[in-house]
Coordinates of N, CA and C in Angstrom, one line a residue:
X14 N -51.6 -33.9 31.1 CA -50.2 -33.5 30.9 C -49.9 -33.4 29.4
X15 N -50.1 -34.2 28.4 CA -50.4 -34.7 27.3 C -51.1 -33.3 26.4
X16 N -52.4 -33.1 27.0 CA -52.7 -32.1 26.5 C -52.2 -30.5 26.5
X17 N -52.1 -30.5 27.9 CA -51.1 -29.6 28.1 C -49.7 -29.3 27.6
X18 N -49.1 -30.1 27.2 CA -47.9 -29.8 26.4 C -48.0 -30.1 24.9
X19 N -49.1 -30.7 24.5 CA -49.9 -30.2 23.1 C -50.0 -28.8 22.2
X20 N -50.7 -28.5 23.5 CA -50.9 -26.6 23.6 C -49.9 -26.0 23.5
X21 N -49.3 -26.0 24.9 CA -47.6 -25.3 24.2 C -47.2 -25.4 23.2
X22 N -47.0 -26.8 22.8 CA -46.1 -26.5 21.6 C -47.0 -25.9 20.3
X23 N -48.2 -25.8 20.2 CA -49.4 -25.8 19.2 C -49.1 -23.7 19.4
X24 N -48.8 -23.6 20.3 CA -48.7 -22.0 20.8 C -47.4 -21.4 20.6
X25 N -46.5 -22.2 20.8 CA -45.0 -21.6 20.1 C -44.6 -22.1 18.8
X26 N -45.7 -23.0 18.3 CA -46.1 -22.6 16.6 C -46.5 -22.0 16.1
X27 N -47.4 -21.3 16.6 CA -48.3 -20.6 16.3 C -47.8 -19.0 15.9
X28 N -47.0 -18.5 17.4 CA -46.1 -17.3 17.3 C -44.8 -17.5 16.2
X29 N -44.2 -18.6 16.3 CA -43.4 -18.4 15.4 C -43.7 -18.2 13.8
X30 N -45.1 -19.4 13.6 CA -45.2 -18.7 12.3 C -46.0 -17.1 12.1
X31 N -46.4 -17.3 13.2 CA -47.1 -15.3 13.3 C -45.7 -14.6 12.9
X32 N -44.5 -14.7 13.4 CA -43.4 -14.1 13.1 C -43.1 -14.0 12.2
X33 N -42.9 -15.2 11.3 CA -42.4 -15.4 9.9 C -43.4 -15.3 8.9
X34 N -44.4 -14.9 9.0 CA -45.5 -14.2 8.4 C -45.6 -12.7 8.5
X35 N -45.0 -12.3 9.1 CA -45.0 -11.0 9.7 C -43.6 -10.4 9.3
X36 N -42.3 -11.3 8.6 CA -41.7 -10.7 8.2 C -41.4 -9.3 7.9
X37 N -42.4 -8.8 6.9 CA -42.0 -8.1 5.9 C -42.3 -6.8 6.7
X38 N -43.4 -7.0 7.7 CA -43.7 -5.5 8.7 C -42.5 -5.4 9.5
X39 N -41.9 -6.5 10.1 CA -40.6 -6.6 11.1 C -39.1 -5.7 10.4
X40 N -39.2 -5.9 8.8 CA -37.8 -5.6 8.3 C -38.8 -4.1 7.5
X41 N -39.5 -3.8 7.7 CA -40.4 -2.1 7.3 C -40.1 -1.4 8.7
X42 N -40.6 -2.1 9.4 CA -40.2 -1.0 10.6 C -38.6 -0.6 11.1
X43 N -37.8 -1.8 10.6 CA -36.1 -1.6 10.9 C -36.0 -0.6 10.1
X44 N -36.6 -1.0 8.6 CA -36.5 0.1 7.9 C -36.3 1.7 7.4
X45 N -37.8 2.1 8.3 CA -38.5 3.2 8.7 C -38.1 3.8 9.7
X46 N -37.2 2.8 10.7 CA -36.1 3.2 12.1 C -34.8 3.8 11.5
X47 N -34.4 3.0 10.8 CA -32.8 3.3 10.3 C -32.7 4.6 9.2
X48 N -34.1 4.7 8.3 CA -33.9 5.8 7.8 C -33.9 7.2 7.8
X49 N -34.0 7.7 9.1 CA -33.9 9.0 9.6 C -32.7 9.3 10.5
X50 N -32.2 8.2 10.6 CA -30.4 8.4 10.9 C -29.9 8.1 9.5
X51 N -29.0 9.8 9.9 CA -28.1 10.2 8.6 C -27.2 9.5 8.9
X52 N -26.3 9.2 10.2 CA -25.4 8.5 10.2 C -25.4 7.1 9.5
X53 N -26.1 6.6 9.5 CA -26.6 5.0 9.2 C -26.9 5.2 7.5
X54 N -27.4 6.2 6.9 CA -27.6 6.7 5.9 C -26.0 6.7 5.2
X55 N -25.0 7.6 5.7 CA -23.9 8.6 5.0 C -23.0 6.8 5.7
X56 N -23.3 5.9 6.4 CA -22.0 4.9 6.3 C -22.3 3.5 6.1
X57 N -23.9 3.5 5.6 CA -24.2 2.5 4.5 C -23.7 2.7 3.0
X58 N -23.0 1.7 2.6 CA -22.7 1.8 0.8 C -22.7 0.4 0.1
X59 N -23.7 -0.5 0.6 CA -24.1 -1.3 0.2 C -25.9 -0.8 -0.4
X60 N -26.6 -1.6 -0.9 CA -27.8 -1.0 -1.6 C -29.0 -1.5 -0.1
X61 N -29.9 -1.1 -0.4 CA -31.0 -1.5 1.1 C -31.2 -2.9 0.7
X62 N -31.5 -3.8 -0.5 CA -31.2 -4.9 -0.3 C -30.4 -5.6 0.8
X63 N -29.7 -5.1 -0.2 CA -27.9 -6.0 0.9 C -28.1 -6.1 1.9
X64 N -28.1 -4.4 2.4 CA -28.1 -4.4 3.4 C -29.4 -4.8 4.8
X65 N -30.0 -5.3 4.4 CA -31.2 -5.8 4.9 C -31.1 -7.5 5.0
X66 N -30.2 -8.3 4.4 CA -30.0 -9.2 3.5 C -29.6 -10.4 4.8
X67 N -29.1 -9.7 5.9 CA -28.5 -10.4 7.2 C -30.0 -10.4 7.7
X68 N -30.9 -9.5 8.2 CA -31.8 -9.8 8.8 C -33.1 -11.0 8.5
X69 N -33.6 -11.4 7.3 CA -34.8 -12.3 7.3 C -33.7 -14.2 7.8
X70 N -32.3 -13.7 7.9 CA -31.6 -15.2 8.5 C -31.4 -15.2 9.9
X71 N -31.7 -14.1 10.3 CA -32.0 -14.1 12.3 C -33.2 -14.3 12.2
X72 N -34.1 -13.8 11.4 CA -35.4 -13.8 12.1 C -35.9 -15.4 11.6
X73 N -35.0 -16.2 10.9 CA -35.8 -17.6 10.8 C -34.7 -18.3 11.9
X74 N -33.5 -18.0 12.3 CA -33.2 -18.3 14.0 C -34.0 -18.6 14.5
X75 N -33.9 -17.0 14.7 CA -35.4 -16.9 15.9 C -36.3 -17.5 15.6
X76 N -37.3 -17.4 14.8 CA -38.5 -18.4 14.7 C -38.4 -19.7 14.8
X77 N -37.2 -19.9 14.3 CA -36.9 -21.8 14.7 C -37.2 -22.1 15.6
X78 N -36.3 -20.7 16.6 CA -36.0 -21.5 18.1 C -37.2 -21.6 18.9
X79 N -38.3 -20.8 18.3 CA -39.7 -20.8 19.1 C -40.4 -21.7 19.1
X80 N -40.4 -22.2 17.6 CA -40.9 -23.2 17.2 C -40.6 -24.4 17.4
X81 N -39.1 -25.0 17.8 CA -38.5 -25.8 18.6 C -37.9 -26.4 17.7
X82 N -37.8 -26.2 16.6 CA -37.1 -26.7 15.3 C -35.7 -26.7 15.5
X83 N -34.6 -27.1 14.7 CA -33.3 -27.7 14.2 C -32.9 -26.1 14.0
X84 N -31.8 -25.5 14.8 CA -31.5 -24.0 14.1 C -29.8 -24.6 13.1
X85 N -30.1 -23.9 12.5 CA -28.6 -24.5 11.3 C -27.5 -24.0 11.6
X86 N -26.4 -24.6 12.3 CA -24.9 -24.3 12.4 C -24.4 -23.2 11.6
X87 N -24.7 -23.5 10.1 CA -24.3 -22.9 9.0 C -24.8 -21.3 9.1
X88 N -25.8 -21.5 9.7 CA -25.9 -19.9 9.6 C -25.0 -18.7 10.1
X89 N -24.5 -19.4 11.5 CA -23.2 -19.1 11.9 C -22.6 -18.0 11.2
X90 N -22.1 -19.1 10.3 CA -21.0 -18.9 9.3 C -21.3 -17.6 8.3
X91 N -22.4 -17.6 7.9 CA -22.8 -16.8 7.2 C -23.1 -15.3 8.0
X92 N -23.7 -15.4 9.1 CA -23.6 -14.5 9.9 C -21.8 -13.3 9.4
X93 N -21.2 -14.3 9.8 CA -19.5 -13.7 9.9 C -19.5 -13.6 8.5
X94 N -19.4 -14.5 7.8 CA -19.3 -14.0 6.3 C -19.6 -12.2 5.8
X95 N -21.0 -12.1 6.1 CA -21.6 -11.2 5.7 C -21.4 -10.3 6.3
X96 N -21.2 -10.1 7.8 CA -20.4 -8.9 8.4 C -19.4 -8.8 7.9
X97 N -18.3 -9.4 7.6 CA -17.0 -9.7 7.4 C -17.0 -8.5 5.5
X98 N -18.4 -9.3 4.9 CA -18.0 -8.4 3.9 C -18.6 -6.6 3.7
X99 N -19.6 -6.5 5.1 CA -19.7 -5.5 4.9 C -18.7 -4.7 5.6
X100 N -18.2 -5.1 6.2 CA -16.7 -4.7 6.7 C -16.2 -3.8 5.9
X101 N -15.6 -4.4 4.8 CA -14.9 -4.2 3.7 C -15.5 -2.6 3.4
X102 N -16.8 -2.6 3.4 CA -17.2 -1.4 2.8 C -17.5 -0.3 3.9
X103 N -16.5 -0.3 5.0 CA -16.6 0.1 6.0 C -17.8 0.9 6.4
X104 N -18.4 -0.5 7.1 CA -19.8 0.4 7.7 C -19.4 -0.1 9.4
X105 N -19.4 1.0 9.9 CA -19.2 1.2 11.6 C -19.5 -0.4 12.5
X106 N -18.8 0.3 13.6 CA -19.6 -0.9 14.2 C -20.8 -0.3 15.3
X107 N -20.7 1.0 15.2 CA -21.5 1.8 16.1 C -22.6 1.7 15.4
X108 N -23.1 1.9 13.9 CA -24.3 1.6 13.2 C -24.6 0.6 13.0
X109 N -23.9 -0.9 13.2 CA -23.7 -1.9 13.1 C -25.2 -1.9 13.8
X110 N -24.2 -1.4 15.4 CA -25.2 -1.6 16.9 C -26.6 -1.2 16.6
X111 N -26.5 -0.3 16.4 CA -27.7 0.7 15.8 C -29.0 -0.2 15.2
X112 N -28.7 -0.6 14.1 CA -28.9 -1.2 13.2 C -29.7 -2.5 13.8
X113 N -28.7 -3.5 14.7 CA -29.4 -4.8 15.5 C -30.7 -4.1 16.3
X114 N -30.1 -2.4 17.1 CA -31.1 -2.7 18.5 C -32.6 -2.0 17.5
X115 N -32.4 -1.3 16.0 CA -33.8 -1.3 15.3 C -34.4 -2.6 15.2
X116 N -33.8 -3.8 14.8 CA -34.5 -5.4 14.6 C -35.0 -5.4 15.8
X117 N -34.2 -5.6 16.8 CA -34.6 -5.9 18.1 C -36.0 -5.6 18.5
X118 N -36.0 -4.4 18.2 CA -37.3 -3.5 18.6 C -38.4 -3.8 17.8
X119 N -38.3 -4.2 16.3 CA -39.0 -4.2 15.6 C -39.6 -6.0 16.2
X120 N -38.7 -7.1 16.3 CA -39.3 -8.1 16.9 C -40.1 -7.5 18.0
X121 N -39.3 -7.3 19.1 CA -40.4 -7.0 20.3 C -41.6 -6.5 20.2
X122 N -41.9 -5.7 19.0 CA -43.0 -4.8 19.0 C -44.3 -6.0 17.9
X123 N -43.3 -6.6 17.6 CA -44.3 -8.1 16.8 C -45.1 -9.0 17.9
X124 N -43.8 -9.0 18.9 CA -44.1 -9.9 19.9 C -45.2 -9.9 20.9
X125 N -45.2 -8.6 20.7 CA -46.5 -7.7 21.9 C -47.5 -7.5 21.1
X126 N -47.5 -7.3 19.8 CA -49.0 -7.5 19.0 C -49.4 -8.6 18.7
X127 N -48.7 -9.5 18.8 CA -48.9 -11.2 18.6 C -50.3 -11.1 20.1
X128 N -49.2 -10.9 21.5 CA -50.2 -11.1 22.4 C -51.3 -10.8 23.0
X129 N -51.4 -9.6 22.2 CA -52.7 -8.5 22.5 C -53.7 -9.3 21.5
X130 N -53.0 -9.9 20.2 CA -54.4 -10.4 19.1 C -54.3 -12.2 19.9
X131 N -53.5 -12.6 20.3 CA -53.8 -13.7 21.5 C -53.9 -13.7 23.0
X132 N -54.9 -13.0 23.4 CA -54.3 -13.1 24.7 C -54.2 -14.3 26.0
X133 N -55.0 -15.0 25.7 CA -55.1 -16.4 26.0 C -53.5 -17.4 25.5
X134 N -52.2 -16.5 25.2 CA -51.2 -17.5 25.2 C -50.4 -18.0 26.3
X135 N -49.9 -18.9 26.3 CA -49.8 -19.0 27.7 C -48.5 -18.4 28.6
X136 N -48.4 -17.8 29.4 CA -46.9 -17.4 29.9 C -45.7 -17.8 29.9
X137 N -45.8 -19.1 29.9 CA -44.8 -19.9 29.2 C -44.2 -19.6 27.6
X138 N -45.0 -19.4 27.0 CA -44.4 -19.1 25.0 C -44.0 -17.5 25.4
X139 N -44.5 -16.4 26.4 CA -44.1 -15.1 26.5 C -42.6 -15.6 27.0
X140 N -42.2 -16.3 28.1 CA -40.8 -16.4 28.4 C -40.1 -17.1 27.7
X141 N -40.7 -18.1 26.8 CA -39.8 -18.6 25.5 C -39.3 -17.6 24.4
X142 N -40.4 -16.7 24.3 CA -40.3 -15.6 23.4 C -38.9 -15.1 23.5
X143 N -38.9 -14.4 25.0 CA -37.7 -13.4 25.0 C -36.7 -14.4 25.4
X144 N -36.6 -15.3 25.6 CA -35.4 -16.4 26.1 C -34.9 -16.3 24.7
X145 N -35.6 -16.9 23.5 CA -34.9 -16.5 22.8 C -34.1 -15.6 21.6
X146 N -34.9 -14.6 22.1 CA -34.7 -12.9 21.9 C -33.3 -12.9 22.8
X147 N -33.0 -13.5 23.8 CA -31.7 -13.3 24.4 C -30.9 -14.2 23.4
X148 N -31.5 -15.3 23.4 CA -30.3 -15.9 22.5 C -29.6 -15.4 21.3
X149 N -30.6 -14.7 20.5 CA -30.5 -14.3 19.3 C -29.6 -13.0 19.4
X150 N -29.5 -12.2 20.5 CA -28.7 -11.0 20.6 C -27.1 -11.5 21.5
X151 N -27.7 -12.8 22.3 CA -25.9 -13.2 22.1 C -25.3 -14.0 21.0
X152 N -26.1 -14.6 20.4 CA -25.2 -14.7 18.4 C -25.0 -13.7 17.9
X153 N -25.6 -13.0 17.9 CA -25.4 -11.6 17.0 C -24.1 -11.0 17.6
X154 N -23.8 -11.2 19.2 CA -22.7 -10.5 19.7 C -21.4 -11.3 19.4
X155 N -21.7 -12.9 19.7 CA -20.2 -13.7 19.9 C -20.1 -13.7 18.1
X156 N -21.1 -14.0 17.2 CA -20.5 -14.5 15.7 C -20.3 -13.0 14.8
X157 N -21.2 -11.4 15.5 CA -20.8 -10.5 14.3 C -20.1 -9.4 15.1
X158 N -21.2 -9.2 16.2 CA -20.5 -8.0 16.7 C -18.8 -8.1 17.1
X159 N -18.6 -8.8 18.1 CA -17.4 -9.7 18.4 C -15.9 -9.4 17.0
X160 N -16.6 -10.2 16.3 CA -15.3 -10.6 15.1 C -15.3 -8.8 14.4
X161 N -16.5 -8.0 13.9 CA -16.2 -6.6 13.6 C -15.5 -5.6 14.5
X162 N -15.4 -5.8 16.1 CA -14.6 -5.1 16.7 C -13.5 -5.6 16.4
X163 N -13.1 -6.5 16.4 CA -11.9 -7.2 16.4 C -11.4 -6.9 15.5
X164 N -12.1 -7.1 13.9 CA -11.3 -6.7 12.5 C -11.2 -5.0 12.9
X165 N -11.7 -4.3 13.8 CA -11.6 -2.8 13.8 C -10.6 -2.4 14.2
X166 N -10.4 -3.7 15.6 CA -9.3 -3.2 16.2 C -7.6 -3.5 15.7
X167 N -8.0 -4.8 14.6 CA -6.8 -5.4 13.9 C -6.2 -4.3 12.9
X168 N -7.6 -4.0 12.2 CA -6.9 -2.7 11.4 C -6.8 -1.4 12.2
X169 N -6.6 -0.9 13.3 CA -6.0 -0.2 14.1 C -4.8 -0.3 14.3
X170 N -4.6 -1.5 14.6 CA -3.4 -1.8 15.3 C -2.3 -1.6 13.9
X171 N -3.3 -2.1 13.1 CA -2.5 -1.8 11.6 C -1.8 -0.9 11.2
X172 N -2.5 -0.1 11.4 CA -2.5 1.9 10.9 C -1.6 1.9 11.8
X173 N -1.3 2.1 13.1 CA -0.2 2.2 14.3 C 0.9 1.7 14.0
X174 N 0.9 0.5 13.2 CA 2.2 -0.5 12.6 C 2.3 0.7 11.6
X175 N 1.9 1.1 11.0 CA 2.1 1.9 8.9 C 2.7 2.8 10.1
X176 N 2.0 3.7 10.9 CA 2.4 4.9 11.4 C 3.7 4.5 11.9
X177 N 4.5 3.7 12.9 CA 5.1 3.7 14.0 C 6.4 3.5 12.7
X178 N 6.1 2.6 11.5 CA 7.1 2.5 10.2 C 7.4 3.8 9.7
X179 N 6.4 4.5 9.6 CA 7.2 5.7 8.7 C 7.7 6.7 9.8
X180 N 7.1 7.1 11.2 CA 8.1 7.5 11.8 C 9.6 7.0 12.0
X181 N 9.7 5.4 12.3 CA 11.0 5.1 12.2 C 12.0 5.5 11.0
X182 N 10.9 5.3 9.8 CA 11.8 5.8 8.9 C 12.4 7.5 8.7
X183 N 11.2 8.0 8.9 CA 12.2 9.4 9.4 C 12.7 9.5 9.9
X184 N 12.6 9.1 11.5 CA 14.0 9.1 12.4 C 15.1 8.3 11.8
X185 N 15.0 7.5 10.9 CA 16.4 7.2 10.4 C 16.5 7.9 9.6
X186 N 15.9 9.0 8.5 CA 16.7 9.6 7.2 C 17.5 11.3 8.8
X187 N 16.3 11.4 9.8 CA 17.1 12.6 10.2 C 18.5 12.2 11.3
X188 N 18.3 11.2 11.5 CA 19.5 10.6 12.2 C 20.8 10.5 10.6
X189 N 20.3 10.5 10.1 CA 21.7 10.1 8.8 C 21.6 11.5 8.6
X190 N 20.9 12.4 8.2 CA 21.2 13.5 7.7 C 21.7 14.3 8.8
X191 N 21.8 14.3 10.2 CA 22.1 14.8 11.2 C 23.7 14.0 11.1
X192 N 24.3 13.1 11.0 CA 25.5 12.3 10.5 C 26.3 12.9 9.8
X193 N 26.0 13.3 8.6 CA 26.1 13.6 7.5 C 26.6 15.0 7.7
X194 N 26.2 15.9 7.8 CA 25.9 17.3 8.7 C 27.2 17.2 9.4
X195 N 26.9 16.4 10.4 CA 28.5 16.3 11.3 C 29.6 15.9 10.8
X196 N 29.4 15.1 9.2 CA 30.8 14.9 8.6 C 31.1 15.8 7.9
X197 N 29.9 16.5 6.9 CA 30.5 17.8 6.6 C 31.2 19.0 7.0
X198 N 30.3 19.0 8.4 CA 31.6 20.2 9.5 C 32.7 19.8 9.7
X199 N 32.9 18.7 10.2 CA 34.3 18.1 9.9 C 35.3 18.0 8.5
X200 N 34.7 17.6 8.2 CA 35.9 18.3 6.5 C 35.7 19.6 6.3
X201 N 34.8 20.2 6.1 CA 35.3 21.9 6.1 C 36.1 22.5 7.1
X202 N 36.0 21.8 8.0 CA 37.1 22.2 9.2 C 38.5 21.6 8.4
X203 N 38.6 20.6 8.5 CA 40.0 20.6 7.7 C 40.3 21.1 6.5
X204 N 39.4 21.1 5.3 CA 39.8 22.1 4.9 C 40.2 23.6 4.6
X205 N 39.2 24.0 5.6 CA 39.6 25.6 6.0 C 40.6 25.7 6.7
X206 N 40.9 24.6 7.6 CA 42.7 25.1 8.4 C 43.8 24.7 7.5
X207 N 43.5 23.8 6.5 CA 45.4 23.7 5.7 C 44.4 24.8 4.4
X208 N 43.7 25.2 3.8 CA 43.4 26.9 3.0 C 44.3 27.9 3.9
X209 N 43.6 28.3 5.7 CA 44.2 29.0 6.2 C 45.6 28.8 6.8
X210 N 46.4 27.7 6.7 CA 47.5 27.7 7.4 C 48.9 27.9 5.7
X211 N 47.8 27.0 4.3 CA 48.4 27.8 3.6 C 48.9 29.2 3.0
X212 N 47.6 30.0 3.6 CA 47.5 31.1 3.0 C 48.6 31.9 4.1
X213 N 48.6 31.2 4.9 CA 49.6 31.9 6.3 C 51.1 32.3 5.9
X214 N 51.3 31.0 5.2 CA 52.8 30.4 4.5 C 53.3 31.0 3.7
X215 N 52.2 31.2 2.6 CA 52.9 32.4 1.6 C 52.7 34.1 1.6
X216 N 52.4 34.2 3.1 CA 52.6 36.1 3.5 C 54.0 35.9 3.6
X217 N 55.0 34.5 3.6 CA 56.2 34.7 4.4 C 57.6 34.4 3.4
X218 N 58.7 34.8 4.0 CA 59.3 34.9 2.5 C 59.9 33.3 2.2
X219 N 59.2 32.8 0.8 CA 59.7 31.1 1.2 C 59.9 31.4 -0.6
X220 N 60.7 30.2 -1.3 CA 61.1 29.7 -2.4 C 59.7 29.8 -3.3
X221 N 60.7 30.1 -4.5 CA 59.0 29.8 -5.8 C 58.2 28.4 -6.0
X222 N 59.4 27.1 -5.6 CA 58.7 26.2 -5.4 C 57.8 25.8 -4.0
X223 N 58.0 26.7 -2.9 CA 57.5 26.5 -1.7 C 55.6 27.3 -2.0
X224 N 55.9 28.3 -2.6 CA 54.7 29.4 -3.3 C 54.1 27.8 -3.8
X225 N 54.5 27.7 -5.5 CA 53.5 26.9 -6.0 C 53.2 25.6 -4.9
X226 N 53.9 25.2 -4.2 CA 53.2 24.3 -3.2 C 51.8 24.5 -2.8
X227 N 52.2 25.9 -1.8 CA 51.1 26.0 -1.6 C 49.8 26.3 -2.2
X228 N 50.2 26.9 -3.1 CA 49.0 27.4 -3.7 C 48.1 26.3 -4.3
X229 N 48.9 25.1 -4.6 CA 48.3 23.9 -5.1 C 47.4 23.5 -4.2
X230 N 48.0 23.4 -2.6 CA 47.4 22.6 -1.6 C 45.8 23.7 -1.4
X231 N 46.2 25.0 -1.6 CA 44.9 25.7 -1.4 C 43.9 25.5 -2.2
X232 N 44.0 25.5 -3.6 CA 43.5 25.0 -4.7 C 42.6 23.6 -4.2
X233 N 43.3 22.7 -4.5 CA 42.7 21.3 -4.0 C 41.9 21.8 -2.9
X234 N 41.9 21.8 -1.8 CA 40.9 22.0 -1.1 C 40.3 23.3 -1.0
X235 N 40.3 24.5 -1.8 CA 39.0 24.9 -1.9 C 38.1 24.2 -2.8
X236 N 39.1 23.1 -4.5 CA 37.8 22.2 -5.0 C 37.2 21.5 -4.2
X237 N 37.9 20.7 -3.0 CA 37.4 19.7 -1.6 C 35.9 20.2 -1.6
X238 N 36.2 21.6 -0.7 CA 35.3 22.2 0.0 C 34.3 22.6 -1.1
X239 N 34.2 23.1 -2.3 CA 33.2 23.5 -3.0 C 32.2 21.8 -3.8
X240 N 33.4 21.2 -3.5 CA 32.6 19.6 -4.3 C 31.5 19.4 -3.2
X241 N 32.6 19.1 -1.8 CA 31.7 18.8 -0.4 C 29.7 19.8 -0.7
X242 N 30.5 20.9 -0.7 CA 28.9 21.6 -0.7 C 28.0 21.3 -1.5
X243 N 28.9 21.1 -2.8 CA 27.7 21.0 -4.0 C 27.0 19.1 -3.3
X244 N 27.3 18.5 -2.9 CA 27.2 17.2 -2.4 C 26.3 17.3 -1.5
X245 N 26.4 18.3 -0.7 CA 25.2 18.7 0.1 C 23.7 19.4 -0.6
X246 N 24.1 20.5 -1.2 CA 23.4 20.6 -1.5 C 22.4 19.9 -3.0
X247 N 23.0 18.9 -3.6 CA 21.8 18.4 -4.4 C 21.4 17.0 -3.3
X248 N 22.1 16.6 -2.1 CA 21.2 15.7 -1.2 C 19.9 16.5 -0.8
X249 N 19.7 17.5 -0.5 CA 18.8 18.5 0.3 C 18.1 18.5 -0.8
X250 N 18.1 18.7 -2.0 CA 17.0 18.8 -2.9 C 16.5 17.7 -3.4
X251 N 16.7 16.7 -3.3 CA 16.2 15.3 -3.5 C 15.7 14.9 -2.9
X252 N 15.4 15.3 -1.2 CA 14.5 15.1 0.0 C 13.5 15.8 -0.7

């Protein structure tokens, strides 16, 4: 028994440092995957460092977990960090996706050349293998994928808040100017009826002081009505 579980573990040492030795073919092939998508191209704006910069910290996850070692809490953190700032430089979350299922592949395809140059491993380190190839693609989902929809959908909801504001605010300047509009009809209306009920007055035969009456009162309100307009109209040109 003793020996037997010697072996194992001697065997999921073995693959894990095959892995982390094998690094640099694992992040050439993500590489050599991602760069024939233009999309992935035209909405990266980080340098291929950087952007490569998240992956050799999953793949020592992963290798930990094979290897049966201590995986670091902190990485977590850093996971989100790092999404979080490539956020900022808005890179999708659809190339995000993209982007994981190239690693993905590029492990699996380590994984299967590992077993072909060992084939004597035991079936046991093959289901450890992808056990924690699952693990690794549900951190990837609850610590990056997860919080980047989320920031996607926060700033959606955002944009909807800016939008739903400046419609309100137009419907309030056309609700006032529609206001406005109806107070202006309304005093033109009164002023056009004491103009016309003046001008009625003096077709008729009334006193010289009854004349300059009116003609005062017509006066005033044609200035009313021509002030009224000009009031409207330098409001209209200021919109």
């Amino acid at each position: 028994m003793t020996s037997s579980t010697n072996d194992f573990n001697l065997q999921r040492k073995q693959l894990a440092a095959y892995l982390a030795a094998h690094q640099e073919i694992i992040l050439n092939y993500w590489r050599m995957t991602c760069a024939p998508d233009e999309a992935l191209q035209e909405g990266a704006h980080l340098s291929g460092e950087e952007l490569a910069g998240l992956l050799p910290l999953l793949l020592t996850f992963f290798t930990r977990g094979i290897a049966g070692e201590n995986q670091e809490n902190e990485l977590v953190d850093s996971l989100c960090q790092h999404q979080i700032h490539r956020w900022h430089y808005s890179y999708s979350l659809e190339n995000l996706l993209t982007e994981f299922d190239n690693f993905y592949t590029g492990l699996d395809t380590e994984i299967q050349d590992f077993l072909k140059e060992y084939p004597q491993t035991r079936p046991g380190i093959i289901v450890l293998a992808y056990s924690q190839l699952r693990q690794l693609v549900k951190l990837v989902n609850a610590s990056v994928v997860l919080p980047v929809d989320q920031l996607r959908q926060t700033r959606a909801d955002g944009q909807v808040k800016i939008l739903q504001a400046a419609l309100d605010r137009l419907q309030q300047k056309n609700n006032q100017r529609v206001s406005q509009l109806h107070q202006v009809a309304h005093d033109m209306h009164n002023y056009l009826g004491i103009i016309t009920t003046a001008t009625s007055l003096l077709q008729k035969v009334i006193t010289a002081d009854d004349q300059a009456k009116y003609r005062d009162m017509i006066s005033r309100n044609v200035n009313a009505a021509t002030h009224r307009l000009n009031q409207l109209l330098t409001n209209a040109q200021a919109e």
